[in-house]
Every structure is written in structure tokens, then in C-alpha cells.
Amino acid sequence: MPQTLKNTMTFSDEQSMLLDTATGFFRDKSTSADVRNLIDSARGYDDAVWQEMVALGWSGLAIPEDFGGSGLGLAAAVAIAEPMGRHLAASPFLSTQLFVQGVLAGGSDEQKGQYLPAVAEGSVGTVALFEEDGNWDLLSAQAQLKVAGDRFTLTGVKTFVTDAEVATHYLVAATLAGEPALAIIAESELPAAALSRETVIDETRRSYRLAIDAVDVAGTSVIRGDQARKALAAIRDAALLLISAESAGGIAGVLEVIVEYLNTRSAFGRKIGSYQGLKHPTVDILIGLERARSHVYHAASLLDAGEDAEAALRMAKAEASSSYAFAGDRAIQFHGGFGFTYECDAQLYLRRALWSQYAFGDAAHHRKHLAALLLD
Amino acid sequence: MPQTLKNTMTFSDEQSMLLDTATGFFRDKSTSADVRNLIDSARGYDDAVWQEMVALGWSGLAIPEDFGGSGLGLAAAVAIAEPMGRHLAASPFLSTQLFVQGVLAGGSDEQKGQYLPAVAEGSVGTVALFEEDGNWDLLSAQAQLKVAGDRFTLTGVKTFVTDAEVATHYLVAATLAGEPALAIIAESELPAAALSRETVIDETRRSYRLAIDAVDVAGTSVIRGDQARKALAAIRDAALLLISAESAGGIAGVLEVIVEYLNTRSAFGRKIGSYQGLKHPTVDILIGLERARSHVYHAASLLDAGEDAEAALRMAKAEASSSYAFAGDRAIQFHGGFGFTYECDAQLYLRRALWSQYAFGDAAHHRKHLAALLLD
Amino acid sequence: MDEFRAEVAAWLRENRPPEPDFLMPESFMEVGTDAQFNYLRDWQRRVFEAGYLGMTWPKEYGGGGQPQVMQDIVNIEMARQNVPFMPNTIGLNWAGPLILAIGTEAEKQKYIRGILSAEDIWCQGFSEPDNGSDLAAASTRAVRDGDEYVLNGSKIWTSLGTYAKYMILLARTNPDAASRYAGLSYFLAPMDVAGVEVQPIRKITGEYGFTQTFFRDARVPVDCLMGKEGEGWKIAMQTLTFERGASGGQAGGLSMVAVSAADVVELARSAMRDGRPAIEDPLIRDQLIGFLVEEQGDRLCGARARIPALCSERPGAIPMSGKLRGTEFRRRLCQFAISLQGANGARWVGDAHAYADGLWQRSYFNAFSATIGGGTSQVQANIVGERVLGLPKD
Amino acid sequence: MDEFRAEVAAWLRENRPPEPDFLMPESFMEVGTDAQFNYLRDWQRRVFEAGYLGMTWPKEYGGGGQPQVMQDIVNIEMARQNVPFMPNTIGLNWAGPLILAIGTEAEKQKYIRGILSAEDIWCQGFSEPDNGSDLAAASTRAVRDGDEYVLNGSKIWTSLGTYAKYMILLARTNPDAASRYAGLSYFLAPMDVAGVEVQPIRKITGEYGFTQTFFRDARVPVDCLMGKEGEGWKIAMQTLTFERGASGGQAGGLSMVAVSAADVVELARSAMRDGRPAIEDPLIRDQLIGFLVEEQGDRLCGARARIPALCSERPGAIPMSGKLRGTEFRRRLCQFAISLQGANGARWVGDAHAYADGLWQRSYFNAFSATIGGGTSQVQANIVGERVLGLPKD
């Protein structure tokens, strides 16, 4: 029932410092020129920057201290993701966080001990969830895990596997005896040519198709039953949170680009920002930004407090996705002719907005789930 | 399939002359002061004006010459309804046209001969279709016609019966042995207190509730089976056409009111119409008007040609309803403080827009039916 | 805190006034009859006497001297129990905070308690018939004559004009000032002097609520001047900040009938469309959730606004956009609520078979008073664009 | 008529060029490679030679001298069979109609046939880098020097700049004229003279198509001047009327890849959302119908515009709003088409598993060229508001 929606909003001094640090970090390390240079690189990100992030402890932010992390929790990762989105920064941070959350929520202690310390030290992990039908439901994998003695074989085609080329481990969603399951696959276990690069709308992303046929999986590398469901839910939660945070940052970034142009460019003898036809929709973008950020930090606060955050996360994703897509679209238009050129940064944001919208469910998808949660 | 949508558009010189005449007629006879005076009257319209309309042959416009009309057909009625809507004119024209179309499509030759000549001479007819649940489906009446020898009895509660107080005959939708049927009831057959006035959002309308219990109906006054289905379809078609035409006229009327104000009122040292925040949505209203009029005259052209017009009519209603509601809403806002007063004509249009939207199905309702027609 | 909440909840349950036999106004702007006014004034007095109003205001003037969180708890509980609102909105939210912020000790002593108890009703005199949202164009004159100012001119959209004892008034003391802003002054003007005439205005709903106030050689004492001559614009802008959702200062209590998306969800359960409860329609569900997400976003903006580290880039963004967001949301929500009702959407207040007595239709119409009054949404968007985003002026 | 339609349909079926092995541009504004250009130019020549282009234009210059209805039939049939568009859009739709309307006999003899046959490609030089939609601010100079004008400056958003033989050019002949409008002149300028340099511009899609044209002491003969010196603005406005949908004059043929709501309906049948064909989703269905109603409304506006009695109040309303309606519709339609694809909406042209090879994504991006070029939608809305509704200028 809608009445039970809370308005929890907590933000610790520690998180505040992290946000300040990360904001400065990405402003410096991810200029528009950096972003454009990386588009043409194979890896898509600057490894030196990534190593600095690792050195700052950000890759292990959400990993408990027992497993080599700093135990700040997933909410703290928002303070990294938001400025990353604002400055269109590329790194395997998000992919890795999703891997971490999956292992943390569903993995055994052995599995956690095996994979998480390496991640805290900079290894890249990723998740392979989606398939060709573009379905966002994480429990409907067609990929099959089959029992073969005390081992398993994994067969299937996964898509939108981000940063797969640089990952050392993959959490692959599959179906095992009709039930959801996850296999943890090491890079070394993949046959040659299992990965092929996909062409996606956001040129700052690296996305891969993973096609495997009867790859051998050790029993100790499988997560199944309720543990698999928990892991998938945790991955979804983390994805919704961090993509929404990135999107909120993206709205702030594109808003800055728009405002700068509206204050610079003149037409018909006046600065174009003085025309209400541009000014008022720009205010709508600001309002979308404020609402999106509020949803994001609220959802993070609930997760921090260990409370049920499903509705809050879906709301955050719905608001952030649609507001970002609107902002990106208007950014092109409001830049006029320049906005139509590859040279204008507006397109970088629009591309990322569309990527973010179609990752892990668009606004309409989440509203449908919210209707079931809140109206029935 | 959408490919089969036609773009037929015919408009005869006769229709063109009718439109000119009616435009001048209602401009003169239905000023803002007239409209406001009639709001406070019981009948809601000026009988002298109605008698002039009758004298001009407009009430019998769609009645074949054999039955005392001029046989111009329903499409010609659009040329009356559009300027009526523009000038917020009140008259039992619409109610009567729906009665006529029902009798024409479903009635026997005897019934036509009995009722239509009187209408052509000025008698008012109306239709009693809707019930308390607000369902727009004309085939789902809960009112019951029951056989009683070679006669029938009619029991039920109908609502939104327009102009009921002045009507001499009512076409009442009911269910007879599980099938749709219509009873033609004369004013004299109604028990006292069967009619009670409803308070509706459009103060220029007169709407009534009709509650009857076992009223006696002659077998010759019943339309049943396929004839009833045809009559109900014809009533729906006529209602969609004429309400859409009225709405298109209403958009034109309210647009004129808006443009006049935007060209007169100043704020912050400039005419308010110079601000894009008001200018651009006013252009959207114009575009809505152009699209709505085009849909209306196309649907009329199809009906004139005897072609299937269901999709065209539903499109016309969907477009006209939503564009009129938008125009009425913006009219209040754009008049600022004055717009919030009863004295400003904007409210007259907004009220009528809402009445029109919720009469015979709003835009979403018709889109749902169009989806079944065009997508399946 | 939980204990206090429970105490408040119990008090409200026991003391809420009985349902009136007249149509309740939706906000102080809709109070149009004596019965409505007396009912609401009595209610405000009881809430004040129970200690639930002006809880953060200084004790010496009648306030509670307590932290904001206590008032928040009261406000939330009032909204939850949907009790009547406080009619003295201008006093509680504008005049009171302003007097506490910049008034003299004498002014605080004179006005604050009467504001809280509803003994002294306040109204607002900013807009004029010819100037709409352009407040700086005010042409009502105030000419000093000995110990008095002589007022001439007219103000419009005066809510509670018939009942008010005082008006916060923006008038021109110097028509020859260097700028049109510099010639304005601000008055706490008594309404019960000769030469003040109040004329009711009929609204689009058909009801009354606003008035037009005429000043014809009305004389008010010089100590009604707030601040100095020529400071009127600055003080008026400060006053509007209270309205525009800036936090702090306001005395609490509801100021209008709360209309929430949850209410529309409930309507959707009972209202029928196409023969089925509206809530079963996938399109309606999608729109309902859209409204819930938007409303929750605005609510969370309120929570975030209290955490400076999360508002550091543009501290004005949330408070300055509050009116625009809130009033446009309400207008659209009410408009949508009508659409749930199928053919019955065409009914109006007074029809025996209208859903919720036609109140959604009335609420939609009344919603324009807030999208227009106190600066239209178009002017609000300019303000946010220019002051928060730094875009050039029109 | 039906016979003619059948004849056209048969000719198109037999003569349509084979599917190219490169990505087809969406309009003349997207032609970025030689392969694309040659393919389209060949196609235009064949259509012209078959007698299906410029059918209403006078026979003596290469046209068909036939009634508009014949050309309409051809256009409709071309759209129905989805054959490639005519690349010489500026010539067919702007320069050609203009020359026929106000050109000299010599100009008609010289230019019209080459426009139709695509022998002479035309481009447009109105916009400048610093002026965007504000064409009257043009600062490219044309200084008369004997029998020549010397051109200096730069034009931007020149489609087909690399291939064009002529440019319709707006340049300033008198910087000291009484108004900025009065100082402009209009040229039919050759592109193959010294001092004209063309530089490709990369678009948001990553492809090329537009160019920037630089004039550095480029000399053109004085008989390139159209009309008189100082008439440039008037002639440019007349040229834009052709673009803005005013009927009459244009040579026919498609000028871009048709994207219709029906195509999106087909996409909705195959694209999957949440594990089901998108067309089964009630929200998608509602939106699809919304687009169909809007598209059909615009189509019917075209039909109504031909009946003067139904356009008497504001004859300009339909033609003047055509660009605004059509280009914004296309942008929103393409944006919506992406949303049908679920997670696959994030793919791009070149991905092996993208729906329709990612063309909807590209079409969405390319749609901005039309909502921006030739006057942004915001400027278009001003034009409609001011010229059709008579609202005051900004």
C-alpha cells in the first residue's frame, strides 16, 4: 500500500566525504576529451585511473572487511556512481559491484573467500544475465546448467555482458532443473571466441555476447535454489541503485552542458536561455534531477538500514531513466545545429541515457512491477 | 490494418453554404451573454432560437425526404454542430439527431413514419442509454424489457438523458431476453417524477436521470435483435461524429478567446502572447484543432459515402476530446487570475470540454477499441 | 518521539470537529461562507490551545519553543488523519515568519499570538487587477500625511478579505524612485479602517473565496510600515520565499485539504471504467504509479533538503521549485482522478450520484488557484530558471 | 486514374534498384558516401526519364505539363513500395519551384532540366555557424567587383555540399542597409569556382552528411544574382515556404525514407518486451494507436488543405505547421520504436542482433536534423504563433 512508503534519508559524514572525493576525482580524470579518447580504445577505460580507484579502496567498498574490503556497504557506492555518471567516466566499477553483490548475497563462505579478496584488490568481475529476447526478468534464463556427475556443464548465449573482455570472473545466470541458478566462471575456463563485442548505443560502454556450449563447471562454482534467487535479487537491487545513481549524475552533467550553452549562444539578438521555450523545459530537467537524486539516496538509505527497498529502487530507476532520456533528448535539440554534431557532448549523454534506460528495465517495466507491489 | 486507412475528404457546396449560414447564425444568436443567461434558465436553451433552427430545416436535416426531412444526411449536421460548439450554443439539436439516427437505422417503416415527420417539424427526441456504472458500452444495459402478452414492460434507471424535460419521445436502451433492445417511449407514457435533473459539469447542458418501474410499452414501440444493434451502432456513430464536431468548434472558440487575451494583456512590460511559455502551447492547441477538424470531416465524408466509419469516428472522438480538454485547461491557466473567475469565458469551454470528453467514451476508451480494430 | 506521536494521534482522534453539514473549502483560498470560516477558525484555536501550532515559535510570543521535529510529527499526523486545515494561512506561513524574522519587538508582541489563535486573521495584498504575477508593477499608492499613510488603489485575489483584520500590503510610496522596485513599501495594514471596501469574486467553481479590496483614501498609522520606505520589494520577496517552500519559519498545521495519490488509488478501486474497477485497467495502473513515483519524489526532496551535503550544488533547487512542483502535480492528479470515473466524470458537485460528491471535479478547478496565484507556474518556472540555474532573464 | 496507378506500380516494381550493400541514408541530409550518392542519383535519373518526376512542371523545361493528381499518384505509390528517395531535394523542392516562380527565361532554360535529371545537384547556403535559425543575421559577404561578386564567409549544414554544382545562397551585399533584412541578396551560386572549400561535418550518428562551406574570395558572375540586390530576404522566405509544406510547386518524388506508424506496428509484432511480443502490452497498444491517430490526423490535414471552404479561417494553419508537426512526430515515433525492444533497445547500427539492424536508433538520432534544421521546432512554433495566430513577436 502506498501509505507505507517511507521517507528515510540518511547520509553519513563518511559518505559525504566520499562523494566530495569522487566528484573531484572524476572531474579531473574524466574530461570530455578523455571520454572521447577512450571511445576509440579497445578496453574502453583508462587502466591507470581504474588502478587509482582500486587504490582508493573503491572496488572493495561494499565488500566486508573479513573479505578484504572496507565494509562501507552498497549505499556508499552511490557516492562513486553518481559522479561517474556526471562525468561520463568509464571503468569496470559497476560490473564489478554487481558481481560482488551476487556473490555476497548468494555465495557460500568458501565462494566469498575465493572471489571477493581478489576483487578488493582490483580484479574485475561481471555478470551475464540477459539473453537474446531482451527480457529483463532475471529468473527466466534459457541458458542451461546440467548435472554431469559431481560437476556441471553450462550451455547458452548471454548478452549485454559488460566489461567481459577484462573480467577475471563471470556470474552467469542459468536454469538448473527448472530453477534459477548461477555459475561462477573464470576467464581461464572460457573457450576461445566465447566472447564477441556488441555494438551498443553508448559508445563509452563495452558490452559482449557470451556464447558457450557445454563448458565444464565445478560443483563448488554453482549457486542454486534460494541462494541463487537471493543472489539475483541482490544483483538487481545493486544494478537499479547504481544505474539510477549514474543516471542522476548524468542528468546533472547534461544539465550543466545545456545551461552553459543557453547562457552563451545568442539568436535573434538575445541569449537563447532567455526564451521560455528553452528555459522552461530546462527547469523540467532540473526538477527531474532533483526527484531522481532524492529517490536514489532514499533507496540507498533503506538498503543501508537493511530494509526492503524494492519499491524504492524501482521508483528510482523509473524516475532516473525517464528524466535522463528526456534531458538527453532536449540537450540535442537545445544545442541547435551544433547539437546535431558528434562534436557536441550532448550526444554522449543521450547515448548513455538510452543505455541506462534499457539496462535492467525501463520506466514502464518498473511501473508495471510497482503496480503489483503497491496496488494489489 | 492501419494501411487501409483512407484519406477521403469531400465537402459539397451545399455543406459549405450550410457551414457559412450556421456560423453566422450562432455567432449572432449565442453570444457569451446569451450563453450565461441560459445557464440560469430551466430549459437551458432559447426556444425562439430553436424554432428558427427548425424553420431553417436543421432539425430534419438528416431525415429522408419521404419522412419530411431534407435528406442531406448526417454529414451535413456537422456543419451545424461545429459552429454550435464554437459559440457554446444550447439547443436540443444533438439529442434529437441521436434519436433520429436510432429510429432511421433500427426502426420499421411504420416507426419512421410515426416519429420522424414530427421531429422534422420541431419535436424534440432524445436517447436514454447510460446507467449508473458509467459504462460506455451501449450493449450492456441493465434496464429490462420484459414480455407481457403482446406488450412489454420497461424497468430501469438511465442517466445522462439530455434534454429529457423537453423531449416528446425517448429511445431507451434495455435488455430483452439477454439481447439488446430499444423502447420508444412517449413523454405522456412517463410516470410523474420519472425524470430528475442531474448536476453536470457543463452548466449549459440539461441532463436528467430517468427512473422507471414497469412502464407499459406497446409491441410496436420496441426495436429488437439485429435492428436494435443497428440502431445502437447508428446512435453511437452519430454521437461520436457530432460531439467531435462540437468539440472541434469548441477548440476554435476557446482558441479565439485565448489569442484575444494574449494579444491584450501585458505583464513585465510585454504582451503576454510574446512569451514562448504561452505562445508555444497555444500553437499546440491550434494543431489539435486542425487535426480534430480533419478527423471530423473525414469521418463525415465516409458516412456520407456509406463506408465503414467506425475507426474514423473513434479517432475523431479521441483526438477532439483530448485536444479540447487540453485547450480548456490551458485557457484557464493562460488567463491568470482572471481565468480563475466565473466571469471569464475560459471556464465555459473547460466545462464543456470535460462534458464532451466523458460523453460516449473518452480518448483512452476509444484508443482501446481502435487497438482491437487496427492491431489485431 | 513515538510516545509524542501517539499522544498527538489520540488528541486528534478525540478532538477533531464533527463533519460539517456544508461543503468544506479546500484551502484558505476557498473559504466563502461564514459557516465555513467559523468552523475552521474554531478548529485552529483549539489546535493552538492544545499546543500543536507554532511549536517552534518563541514562547514569549505564544509559540512553543520546541524543535521542528515535534511540529513535523504533528503535521504528518494531521495529514494522516485528514483533519481540517488552519484558515489563517497568510498569518501562519507568511506574516508570522516575517514578523519573527525582521519585525520589531512591539510588532512581535502585538501580532504573533493573534496569528496563532486565529483571533487575528491575515490576508495578503500583493497582486493588482492590472498586474497579475508582475508584483513590482504595483500601483496602489501610499502617501504619508503626518502620522498616517493615505492608501488609494486596489488589490485582487485577497483570500479571507472579508474576515481579515490585517493585510500584508505592498504599496507604492515613491512613484519617482530610480527603479520601480525602489518605490515600493511594505505595510502591516489594518482592514477595519474607513475607506477599505471588500468585494467578493466568484470563482470558476461557482463558489466564492477571493475578494477584491478597494482603498479609497484609507488612512493607516505610520507604524504600520514594515522596515523602511522603499524596502517593500525586498520584504515582499522574503515573504514569497516562505510561500515558495523554503524551509523554516512556518507555524505548521495543514493549510489545505490534502489530496494525495493514495486517495486517487482508493478512488480507482471503487470507480468503474468500461464496466470494471478502474484499478484493473493496465493504463490506469501505469498512470497511478506515475503519480505515486512523482509524489514520493517530491516528498523525498523534502527529506533531502534537510541534508546540506546532498544539496550543495544548488541549495535553492528544492525549495524554490516547491510551488511549481506541488501545484502542477495537484492539478494533474485531480484531472486524472476525474478520468477514472467513466461517464460519471461529467458530474459535478451537488449531483446525487457523483463519485465523492463531485469533489474531484471541484478540486481540479480549484487547483488552478495555486497554479495561478502567488505567481503563475510560468512565472515560477522563470524564477527557478533564472535564480537557481542562472539562465538569462526574459 | 486506376489504370495510371497500376502502370506506375508496375514500373516501380520492375525498376526499383537492387538492395544496396551499404547502409542507406534516410534523406538527402544523410548522404555521406560516394556509393550512397551515386546509387541515389542514378535512381532519380531513371525516375525522371520514365516521366515520373516534375510531372506538373512545364514541358518546355523538361517537366511533364500534367495535373498534380498524377504526381500525387506517383508519390503515394512510391511511398507504398518504399522505393529510394530523390537525392536532389534542394533542387526539386526549393530551387526548382523558386526558379519557375520568379526566375528569368534564361534561368529556367539553364537550371530546370538538370535539377530533374539530377545532373545538377543543388545545395542550400542559408545558415551560418554563428546564427543558427536566425537567417537574417547572415554575415557572408558578397561584394560586387565588375562583372563578378566576390564571396567571403561561411555557410553551415550544407547537405550534399560535396556533390553540389549550385548553391542557393543568402549573402550580405550591403552591410549598411536600413535594416538587416534589406542588406541581403540571393544567389544561384556555382560551387565549382576557386575559393569555395567544403568540409564534412560528423553527425551524432557517427556518420557524415552535412558540410560546412567556406568562401574565401570566391568569384561568381553577376548573373548569379536572383532578383535584385536587397531582395534576398524576401526570396529566401519564399523559398522556405516551399519547404514548410505550402502546396504547389514541388517536383514530387520522395525526399526521405518514409517512416510510418504502420512500420512501428510491424516492429511491435516482432519485438519482445518482458518475454511477450510488444504488441500484446496494453500500454504499447495505447501508444501505438496514439501515433496512428496523430499520423492519420496529419494526413487528413493534407486532404483538408485542398478544400478551401474547410480552411477559410486560417488558410496558413495547415501548411505553415507542416514542418513542426511532421518532424516532431517522426522524432517521437522513432524514440517510441526503440522502447518496444526491451533490453535490445540499447543496441546500435552494426550490432548483429539489433532489431531492424539498429535503424530505429539511427532514425531517432537523425530525426533531430529535421527538428533543428530549416528552423528549429521552437522557431517554427514562433512562426506559426505569430504568422498564423497573430500573436506578438518575442
PDB file of C-alpha atoms in Angstrom, chain D residues 35 44 126 129 154 164-165 171 176 193-194 206 254 291 321:
ATOM      1  CA  ALA D  35      28.356   4.899 -53.045  1.00  0.00           C
ATOM      2  CA  GLN D  44      16.487   9.834 -59.657  1.00  0.00           C
ATOM      3  CA  PHE D 126      21.314  29.924 -45.607  1.00  0.00           C
ATOM      4  CA  PRO D 129      27.870  28.921 -37.863  1.00  0.00           C
ATOM      5  CA  SER D 154      30.981  30.519 -44.312  1.00  0.00           C
ATOM      6  CA  ALA D 164      26.521  20.057 -55.406  1.00  0.00           C
ATOM      7  CA  LYS D 165      27.059  22.060 -58.569  1.00  0.00           C
ATOM      8  CA  ALA D 171      24.671  36.757 -48.638  1.00  0.00           C
ATOM      9  CA  ASP D 176      24.915  49.468 -44.114  1.00  0.00           C
ATOM     10  CA  VAL D 193      34.834  28.101 -58.612  1.00  0.00           C
ATOM     11  CA  ALA D 194      38.115  28.819 -56.893  1.00  0.00           C
ATOM     12  CA  GLY D 206      28.758   8.999 -36.233  1.00  0.00           C
ATOM     13  CA  LEU D 254      10.112  11.004 -52.109  1.00  0.00           C
ATOM     14  CA  PHE D 291       0.650   7.587 -33.026  1.00  0.00           C
ATOM     15  CA  SER D 321       2.588  23.996 -39.236  1.00  0.00           C
TER      16      SER D 321
END
